CSV table of C-alpha atoms in Angstrom, one decimal:
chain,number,residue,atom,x,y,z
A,1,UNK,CA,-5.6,1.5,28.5
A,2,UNK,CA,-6.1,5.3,27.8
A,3,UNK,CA,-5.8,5.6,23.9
A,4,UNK,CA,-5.7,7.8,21.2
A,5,UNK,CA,-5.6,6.2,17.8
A,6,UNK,CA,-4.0,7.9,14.4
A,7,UNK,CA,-4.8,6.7,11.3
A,8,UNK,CA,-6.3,7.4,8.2
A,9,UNK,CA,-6.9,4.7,5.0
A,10,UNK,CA,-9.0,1.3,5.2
A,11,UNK,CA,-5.9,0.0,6.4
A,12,UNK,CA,-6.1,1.2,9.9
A,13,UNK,CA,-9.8,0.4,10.6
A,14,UNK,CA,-9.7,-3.0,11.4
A,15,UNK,CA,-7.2,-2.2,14.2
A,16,UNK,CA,-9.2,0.7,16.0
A,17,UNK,CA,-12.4,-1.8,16.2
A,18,UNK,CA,-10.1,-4.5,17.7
A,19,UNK,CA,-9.0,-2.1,20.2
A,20,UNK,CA,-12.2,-1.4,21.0
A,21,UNK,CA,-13.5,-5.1,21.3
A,22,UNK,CA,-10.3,-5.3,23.3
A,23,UNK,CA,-11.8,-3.1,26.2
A,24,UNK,CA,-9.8,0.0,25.6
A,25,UNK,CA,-10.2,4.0,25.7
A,26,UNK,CA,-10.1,5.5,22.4
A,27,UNK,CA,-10.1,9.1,24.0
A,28,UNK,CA,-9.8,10.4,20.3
A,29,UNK,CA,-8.8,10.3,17.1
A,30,UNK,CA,-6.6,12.0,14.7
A,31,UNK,CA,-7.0,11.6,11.0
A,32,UNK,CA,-6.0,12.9,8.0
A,33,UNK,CA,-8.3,16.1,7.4
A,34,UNK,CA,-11.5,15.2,4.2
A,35,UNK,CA,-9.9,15.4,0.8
A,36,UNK,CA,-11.3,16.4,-2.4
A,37,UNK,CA,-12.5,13.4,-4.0
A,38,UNK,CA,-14.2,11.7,-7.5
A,39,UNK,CA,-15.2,12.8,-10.5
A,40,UNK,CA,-17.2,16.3,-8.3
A,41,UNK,CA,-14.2,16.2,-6.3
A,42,UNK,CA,-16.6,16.8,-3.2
A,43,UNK,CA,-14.5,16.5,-0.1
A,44,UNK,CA,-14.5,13.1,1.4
A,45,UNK,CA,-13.9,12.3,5.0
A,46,UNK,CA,-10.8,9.0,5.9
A,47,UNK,CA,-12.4,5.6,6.6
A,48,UNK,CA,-10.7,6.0,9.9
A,49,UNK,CA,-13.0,9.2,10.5
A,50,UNK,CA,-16.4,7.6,9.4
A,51,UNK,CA,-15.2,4.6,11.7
A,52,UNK,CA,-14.6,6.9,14.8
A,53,UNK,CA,-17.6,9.1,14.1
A,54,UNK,CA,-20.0,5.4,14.1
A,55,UNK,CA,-18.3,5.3,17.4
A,56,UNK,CA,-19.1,8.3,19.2
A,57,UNK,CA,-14.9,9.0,19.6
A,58,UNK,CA,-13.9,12.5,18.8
A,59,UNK,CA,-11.9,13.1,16.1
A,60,UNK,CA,-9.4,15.6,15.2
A,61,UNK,CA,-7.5,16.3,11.8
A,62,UNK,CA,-4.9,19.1,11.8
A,63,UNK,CA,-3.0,19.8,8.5
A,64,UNK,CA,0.2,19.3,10.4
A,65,UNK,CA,1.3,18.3,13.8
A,66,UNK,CA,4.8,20.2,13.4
A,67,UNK,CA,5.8,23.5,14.8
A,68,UNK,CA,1.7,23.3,16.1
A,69,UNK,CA,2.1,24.3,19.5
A,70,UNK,CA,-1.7,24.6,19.7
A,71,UNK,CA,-2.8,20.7,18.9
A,72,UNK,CA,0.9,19.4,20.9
A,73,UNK,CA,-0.9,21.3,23.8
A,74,UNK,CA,-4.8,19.3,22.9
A,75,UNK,CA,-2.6,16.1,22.5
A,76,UNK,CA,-1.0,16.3,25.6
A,77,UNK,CA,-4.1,17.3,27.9
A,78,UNK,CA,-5.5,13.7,27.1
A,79,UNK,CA,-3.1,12.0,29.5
A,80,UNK,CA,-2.7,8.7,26.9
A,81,UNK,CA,-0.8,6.0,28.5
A,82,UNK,CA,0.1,5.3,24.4
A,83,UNK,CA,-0.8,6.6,20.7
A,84,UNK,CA,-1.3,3.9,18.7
A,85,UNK,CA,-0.7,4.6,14.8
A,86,UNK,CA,-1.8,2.9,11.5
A,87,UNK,CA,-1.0,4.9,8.4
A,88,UNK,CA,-1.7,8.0,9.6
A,89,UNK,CA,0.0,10.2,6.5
A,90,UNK,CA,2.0,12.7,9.0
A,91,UNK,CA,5.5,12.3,10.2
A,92,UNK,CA,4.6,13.2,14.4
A,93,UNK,CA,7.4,15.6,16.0
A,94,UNK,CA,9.1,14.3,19.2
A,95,UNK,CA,7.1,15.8,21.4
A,96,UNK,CA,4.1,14.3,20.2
A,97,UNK,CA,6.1,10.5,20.4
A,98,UNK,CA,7.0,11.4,24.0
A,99,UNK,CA,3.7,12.7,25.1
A,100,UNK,CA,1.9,9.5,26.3
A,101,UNK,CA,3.1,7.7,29.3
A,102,UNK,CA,4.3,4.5,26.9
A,103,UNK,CA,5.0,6.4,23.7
A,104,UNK,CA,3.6,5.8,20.0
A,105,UNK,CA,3.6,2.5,18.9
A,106,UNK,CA,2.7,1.7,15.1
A,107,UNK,CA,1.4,-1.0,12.9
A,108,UNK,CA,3.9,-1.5,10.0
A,109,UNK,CA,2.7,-3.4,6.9
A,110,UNK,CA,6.4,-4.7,6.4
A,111,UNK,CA,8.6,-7.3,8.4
A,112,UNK,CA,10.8,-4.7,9.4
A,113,UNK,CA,13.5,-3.7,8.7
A,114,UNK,CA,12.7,-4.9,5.0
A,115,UNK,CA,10.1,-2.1,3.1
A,116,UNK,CA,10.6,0.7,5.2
A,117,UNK,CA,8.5,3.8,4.1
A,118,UNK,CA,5.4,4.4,2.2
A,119,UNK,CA,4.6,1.6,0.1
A,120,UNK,CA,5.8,-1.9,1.9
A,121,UNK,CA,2.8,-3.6,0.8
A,122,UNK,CA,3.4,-2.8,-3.2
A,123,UNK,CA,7.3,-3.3,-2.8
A,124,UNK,CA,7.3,-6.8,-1.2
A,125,UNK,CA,4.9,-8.3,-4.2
A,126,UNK,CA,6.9,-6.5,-7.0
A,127,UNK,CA,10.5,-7.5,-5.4
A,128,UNK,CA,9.2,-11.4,-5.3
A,129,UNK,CA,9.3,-11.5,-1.8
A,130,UNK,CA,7.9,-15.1,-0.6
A,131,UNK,CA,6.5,-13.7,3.0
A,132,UNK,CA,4.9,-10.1,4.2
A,133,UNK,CA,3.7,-9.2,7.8
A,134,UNK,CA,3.0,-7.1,10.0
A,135,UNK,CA,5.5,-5.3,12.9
A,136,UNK,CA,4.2,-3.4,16.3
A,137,UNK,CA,7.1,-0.9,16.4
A,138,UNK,CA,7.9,1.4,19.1
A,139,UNK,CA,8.1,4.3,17.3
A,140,UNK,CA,11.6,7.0,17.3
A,141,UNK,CA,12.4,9.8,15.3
A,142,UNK,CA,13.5,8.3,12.8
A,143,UNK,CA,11.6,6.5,9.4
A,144,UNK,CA,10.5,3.4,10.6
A,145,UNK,CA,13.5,2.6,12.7
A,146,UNK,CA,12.5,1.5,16.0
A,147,UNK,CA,12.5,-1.0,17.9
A,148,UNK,CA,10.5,-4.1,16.6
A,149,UNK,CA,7.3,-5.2,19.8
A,150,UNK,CA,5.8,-8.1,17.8
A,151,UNK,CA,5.9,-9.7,14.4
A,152,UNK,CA,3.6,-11.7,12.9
A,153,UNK,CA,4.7,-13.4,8.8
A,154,UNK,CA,2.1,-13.8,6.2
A,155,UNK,CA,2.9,-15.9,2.6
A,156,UNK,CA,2.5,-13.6,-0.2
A,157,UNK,CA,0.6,-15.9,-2.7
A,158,UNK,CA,1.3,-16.2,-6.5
A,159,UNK,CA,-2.0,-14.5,-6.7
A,160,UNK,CA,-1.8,-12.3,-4.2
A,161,UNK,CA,-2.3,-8.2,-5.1
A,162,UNK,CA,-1.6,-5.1,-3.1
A,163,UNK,CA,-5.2,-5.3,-2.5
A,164,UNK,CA,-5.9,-8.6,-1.6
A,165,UNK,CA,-2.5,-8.5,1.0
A,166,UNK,CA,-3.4,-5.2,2.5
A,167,UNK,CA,-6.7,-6.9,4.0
A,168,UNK,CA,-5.1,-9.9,5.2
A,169,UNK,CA,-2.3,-7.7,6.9
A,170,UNK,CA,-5.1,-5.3,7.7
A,171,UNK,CA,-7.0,-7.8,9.9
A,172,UNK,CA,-3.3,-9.2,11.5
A,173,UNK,CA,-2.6,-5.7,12.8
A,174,UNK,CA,-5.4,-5.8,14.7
A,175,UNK,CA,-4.6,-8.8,16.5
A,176,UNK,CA,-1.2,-7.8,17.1
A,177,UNK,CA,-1.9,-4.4,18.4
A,178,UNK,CA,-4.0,-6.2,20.8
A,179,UNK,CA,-1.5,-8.8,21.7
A,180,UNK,CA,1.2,-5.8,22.0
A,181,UNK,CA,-0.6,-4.0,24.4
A,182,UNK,CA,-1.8,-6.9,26.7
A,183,UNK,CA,2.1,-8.8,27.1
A,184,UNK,CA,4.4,-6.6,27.2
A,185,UNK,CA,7.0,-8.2,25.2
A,186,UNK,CA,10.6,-6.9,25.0
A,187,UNK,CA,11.3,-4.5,22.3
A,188,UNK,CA,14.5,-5.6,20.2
A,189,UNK,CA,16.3,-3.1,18.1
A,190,UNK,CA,16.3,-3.3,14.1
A,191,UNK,CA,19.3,-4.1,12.1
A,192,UNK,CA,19.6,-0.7,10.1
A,193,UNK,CA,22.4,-3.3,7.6
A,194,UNK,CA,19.4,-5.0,6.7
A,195,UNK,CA,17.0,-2.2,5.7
A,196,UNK,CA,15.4,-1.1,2.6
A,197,UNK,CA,13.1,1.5,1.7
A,198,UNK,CA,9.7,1.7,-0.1
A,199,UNK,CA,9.3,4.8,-1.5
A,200,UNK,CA,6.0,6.7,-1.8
A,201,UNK,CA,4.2,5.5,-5.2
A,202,UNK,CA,2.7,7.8,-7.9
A,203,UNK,CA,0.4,7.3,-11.0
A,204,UNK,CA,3.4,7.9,-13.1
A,205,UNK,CA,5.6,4.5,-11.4
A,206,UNK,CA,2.5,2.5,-13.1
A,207,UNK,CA,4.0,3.0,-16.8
A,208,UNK,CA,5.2,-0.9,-17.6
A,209,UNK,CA,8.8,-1.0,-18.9
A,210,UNK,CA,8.7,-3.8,-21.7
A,211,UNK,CA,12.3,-4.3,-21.6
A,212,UNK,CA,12.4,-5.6,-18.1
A,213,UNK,CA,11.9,-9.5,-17.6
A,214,UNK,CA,8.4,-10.7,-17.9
A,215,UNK,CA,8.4,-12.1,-14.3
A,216,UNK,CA,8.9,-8.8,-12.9
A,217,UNK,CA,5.9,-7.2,-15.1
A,218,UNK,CA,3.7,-9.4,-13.9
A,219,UNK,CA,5.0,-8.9,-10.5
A,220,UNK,CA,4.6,-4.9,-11.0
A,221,UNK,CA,0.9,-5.2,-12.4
A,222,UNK,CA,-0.3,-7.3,-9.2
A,223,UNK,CA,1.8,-4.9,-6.9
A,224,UNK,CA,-0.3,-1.8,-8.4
A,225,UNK,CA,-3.5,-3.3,-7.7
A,226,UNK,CA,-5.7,-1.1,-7.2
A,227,UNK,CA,-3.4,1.6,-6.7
A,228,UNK,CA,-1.6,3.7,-9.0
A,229,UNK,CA,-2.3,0.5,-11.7
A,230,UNK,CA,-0.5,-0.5,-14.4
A,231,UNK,CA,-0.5,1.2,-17.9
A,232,UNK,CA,1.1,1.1,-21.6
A,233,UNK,CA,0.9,3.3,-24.2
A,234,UNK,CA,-0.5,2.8,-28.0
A,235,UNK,CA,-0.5,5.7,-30.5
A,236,UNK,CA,-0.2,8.0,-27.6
A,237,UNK,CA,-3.0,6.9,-26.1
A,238,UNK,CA,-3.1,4.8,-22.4
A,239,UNK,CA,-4.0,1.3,-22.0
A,240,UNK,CA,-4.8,0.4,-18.2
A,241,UNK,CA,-3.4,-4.0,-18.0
A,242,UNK,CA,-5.5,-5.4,-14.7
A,243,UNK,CA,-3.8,-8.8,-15.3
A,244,UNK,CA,-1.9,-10.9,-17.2
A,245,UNK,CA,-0.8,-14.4,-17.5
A,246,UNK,CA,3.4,-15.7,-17.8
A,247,UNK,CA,3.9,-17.8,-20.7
A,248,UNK,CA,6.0,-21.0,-20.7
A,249,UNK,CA,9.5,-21.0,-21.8
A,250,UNK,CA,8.9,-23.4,-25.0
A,251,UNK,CA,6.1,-21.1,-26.2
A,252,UNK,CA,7.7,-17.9,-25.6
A,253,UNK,CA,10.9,-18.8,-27.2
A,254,UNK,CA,8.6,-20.1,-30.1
A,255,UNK,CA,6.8,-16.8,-29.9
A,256,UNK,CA,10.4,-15.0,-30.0
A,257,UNK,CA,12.3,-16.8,-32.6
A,258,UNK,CA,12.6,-13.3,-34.6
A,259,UNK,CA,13.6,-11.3,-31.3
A,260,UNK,CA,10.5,-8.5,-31.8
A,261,UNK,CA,10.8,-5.7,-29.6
A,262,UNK,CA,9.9,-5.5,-26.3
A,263,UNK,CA,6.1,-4.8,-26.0
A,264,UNK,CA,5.5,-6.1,-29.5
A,265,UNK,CA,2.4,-7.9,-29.8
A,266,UNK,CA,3.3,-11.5,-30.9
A,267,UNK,CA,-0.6,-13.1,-31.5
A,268,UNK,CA,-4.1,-12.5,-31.9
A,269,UNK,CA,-3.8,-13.6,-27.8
A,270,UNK,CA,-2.4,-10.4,-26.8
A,271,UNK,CA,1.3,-12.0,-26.1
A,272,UNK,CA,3.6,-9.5,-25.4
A,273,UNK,CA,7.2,-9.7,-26.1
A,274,UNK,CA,9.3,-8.6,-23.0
A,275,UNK,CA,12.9,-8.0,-22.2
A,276,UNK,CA,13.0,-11.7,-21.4
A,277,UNK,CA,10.1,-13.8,-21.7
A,278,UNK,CA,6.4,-12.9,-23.1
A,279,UNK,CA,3.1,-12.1,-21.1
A,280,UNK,CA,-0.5,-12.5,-22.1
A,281,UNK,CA,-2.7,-10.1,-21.1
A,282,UNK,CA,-5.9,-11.6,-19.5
A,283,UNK,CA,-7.6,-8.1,-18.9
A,284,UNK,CA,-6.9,-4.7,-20.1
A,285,UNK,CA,-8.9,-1.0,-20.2
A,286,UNK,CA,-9.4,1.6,-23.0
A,287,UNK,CA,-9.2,4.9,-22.5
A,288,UNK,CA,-12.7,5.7,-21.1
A,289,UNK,CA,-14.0,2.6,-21.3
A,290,UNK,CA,-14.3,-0.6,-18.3
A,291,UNK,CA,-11.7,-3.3,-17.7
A,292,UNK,CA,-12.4,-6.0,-19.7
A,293,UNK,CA,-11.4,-9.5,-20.4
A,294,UNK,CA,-9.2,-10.1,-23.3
A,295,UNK,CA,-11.8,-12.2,-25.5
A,296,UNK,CA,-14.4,-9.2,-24.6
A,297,UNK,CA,-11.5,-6.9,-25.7
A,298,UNK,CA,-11.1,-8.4,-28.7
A,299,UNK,CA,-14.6,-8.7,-29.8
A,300,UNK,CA,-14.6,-4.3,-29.8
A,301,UNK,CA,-11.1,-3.8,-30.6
A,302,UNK,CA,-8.5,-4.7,-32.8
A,303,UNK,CA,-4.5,-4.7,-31.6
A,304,UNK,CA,-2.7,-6.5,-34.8
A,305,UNK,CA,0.2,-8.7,-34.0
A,306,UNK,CA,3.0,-6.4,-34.7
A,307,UNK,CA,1.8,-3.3,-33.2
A,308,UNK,CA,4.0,-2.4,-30.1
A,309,UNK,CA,3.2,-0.9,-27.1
A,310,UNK,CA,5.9,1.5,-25.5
């Protein structure tokens, strides 16, 4: 088929390269435009960008796509039988989604219609959710609301971190775009009753909430990994927690007996006293310094039991 692909992030590579193995056109490319960048804050071109430039495809990253008459008129003259959309990072006006022959069709990180919206990957590990996937949608107007092509489930692991579930789903999207595009298979509409959204995540949603339930801190600091990451603050400065540990019941009510405040340090183990329950952090970051392990941590630092982060 004739293609053009929009995408931007990691996410969406593995799908444009399985297009490609799969024998289709990529006639071009739209991307986000490069972003400033790093500690320089040099401008830095989309994986999806370097990807189609390796390939020889031709790329094209406008700032918007609404009210542009100019690239509706570019995206029309390449007679696409279908757009195929991975993250791209711009909501596309109707007359884009009606310009090739079979519409747009996206690659959804979520089991629709659970986690629509920006961040389905991070919501499904911090709600507890026992599966993720990946949905080929035929895409509407509307936010993540059309009509479901193909679905494929992948277990979310007790393990499992945004990063380490956006590559799995990553690589499935790939498949299924392929497996869209070759059968054909009846598009059935979404239950809008079942639906819930996952909003777009800032640095600021990282801050951990002691009084909430350890298993849903824990379930927060694997959700924000890498991305915005998980933090507390210590005599107003900001501690970044890569990963923690639950502790079992008998110890943490042994550990609670005097019901501390939530985010009180409880040992020299760095157990933390939450709303229910206690964690024990297994890494944690100083400000300007490198994640470490606790016993590492330890060896430079000293966080009496007692002291509570907020």
């Amino acid at each position: 088929m004739r293609l053009i692909f929009m995408g931007s992030p990691d996410f969406a590579v593995p799908a444009l390269h399985a297009l490609i193995k799969a024998g289709h056109d990529i006639v071009a490319v739209y991307t986000q435009p490069p972003r400033p960048a790093g500690r320089g804050k040099s401008l830095r071109r989309q994986p999806v960008h370097e990807a189609a430039d390796a390939l020889n495809i031709p790329v094209r990253t406008p700032e918007r796509l609404r009210h542009n008459e100019e690239e509706l008129a570019i995206f029309q003259s390449f007679n696409a039988d279908a757009a195929i959309v991975a993250a791209y990072g711009l909501l596309l006006p109707e007359a884009i989604l009606n310009a090739p022959r079979l519409g747009c069709l996206n690659i959804h990180a979520s089991l629709l219609p659970r986690w629509r919206g920006a961040s389905p990957i991070q919501s499904a590990i911090r709600a507890g959710d026992e599966k993720s996937g990946v949905c080929i949608m035929q895409m509407d107007k509307g936010l993540d609301t059309g009509a479901v092509i193909l679905s494929e489930a992948t277990p979310i692991t007790p393990t499992d971190t945004a990063g380490s579930l956006h590559d799995k789903l990553a690589e499935s999207g790939g498949r299924l775009i392929v497996r869209a595009l070759a059968e054909h298979p009846t598009p059935r509409p979404q239950d809008d009753a079942q639906s819930c959204y996952a909003p777009r995540l800032e640095r600021k949603d990282g801050h951990i909430d002691w009084t909430r339930p350890a298993h849903e801190i824990e379930r927060q600091i694997r959700a924000f990994i890498p991305w915005p990451g998980s933090y507390a603050l210590l005599d107003e400065q900001s501690y970044r927690i890569g990963a923690v540990t639950l502790v079992d019941d008998a110890e943490a009510t042994a550990l609670t007996a005097a019901s501390p405040m939530p985010g009180t340090i409880l040992d020299n183990a760095l157990t933390i006293a939450c709303g229910q329950g206690c964690l024990r952090i297994e890494q944690i970051q100083k400000p300007g310094r490198a994640m470490m392990a606790r016993d590492a941590f330890l060896r430079g630092t000293t966080l009496s039991k007692g002291t509570r982060f907020v």
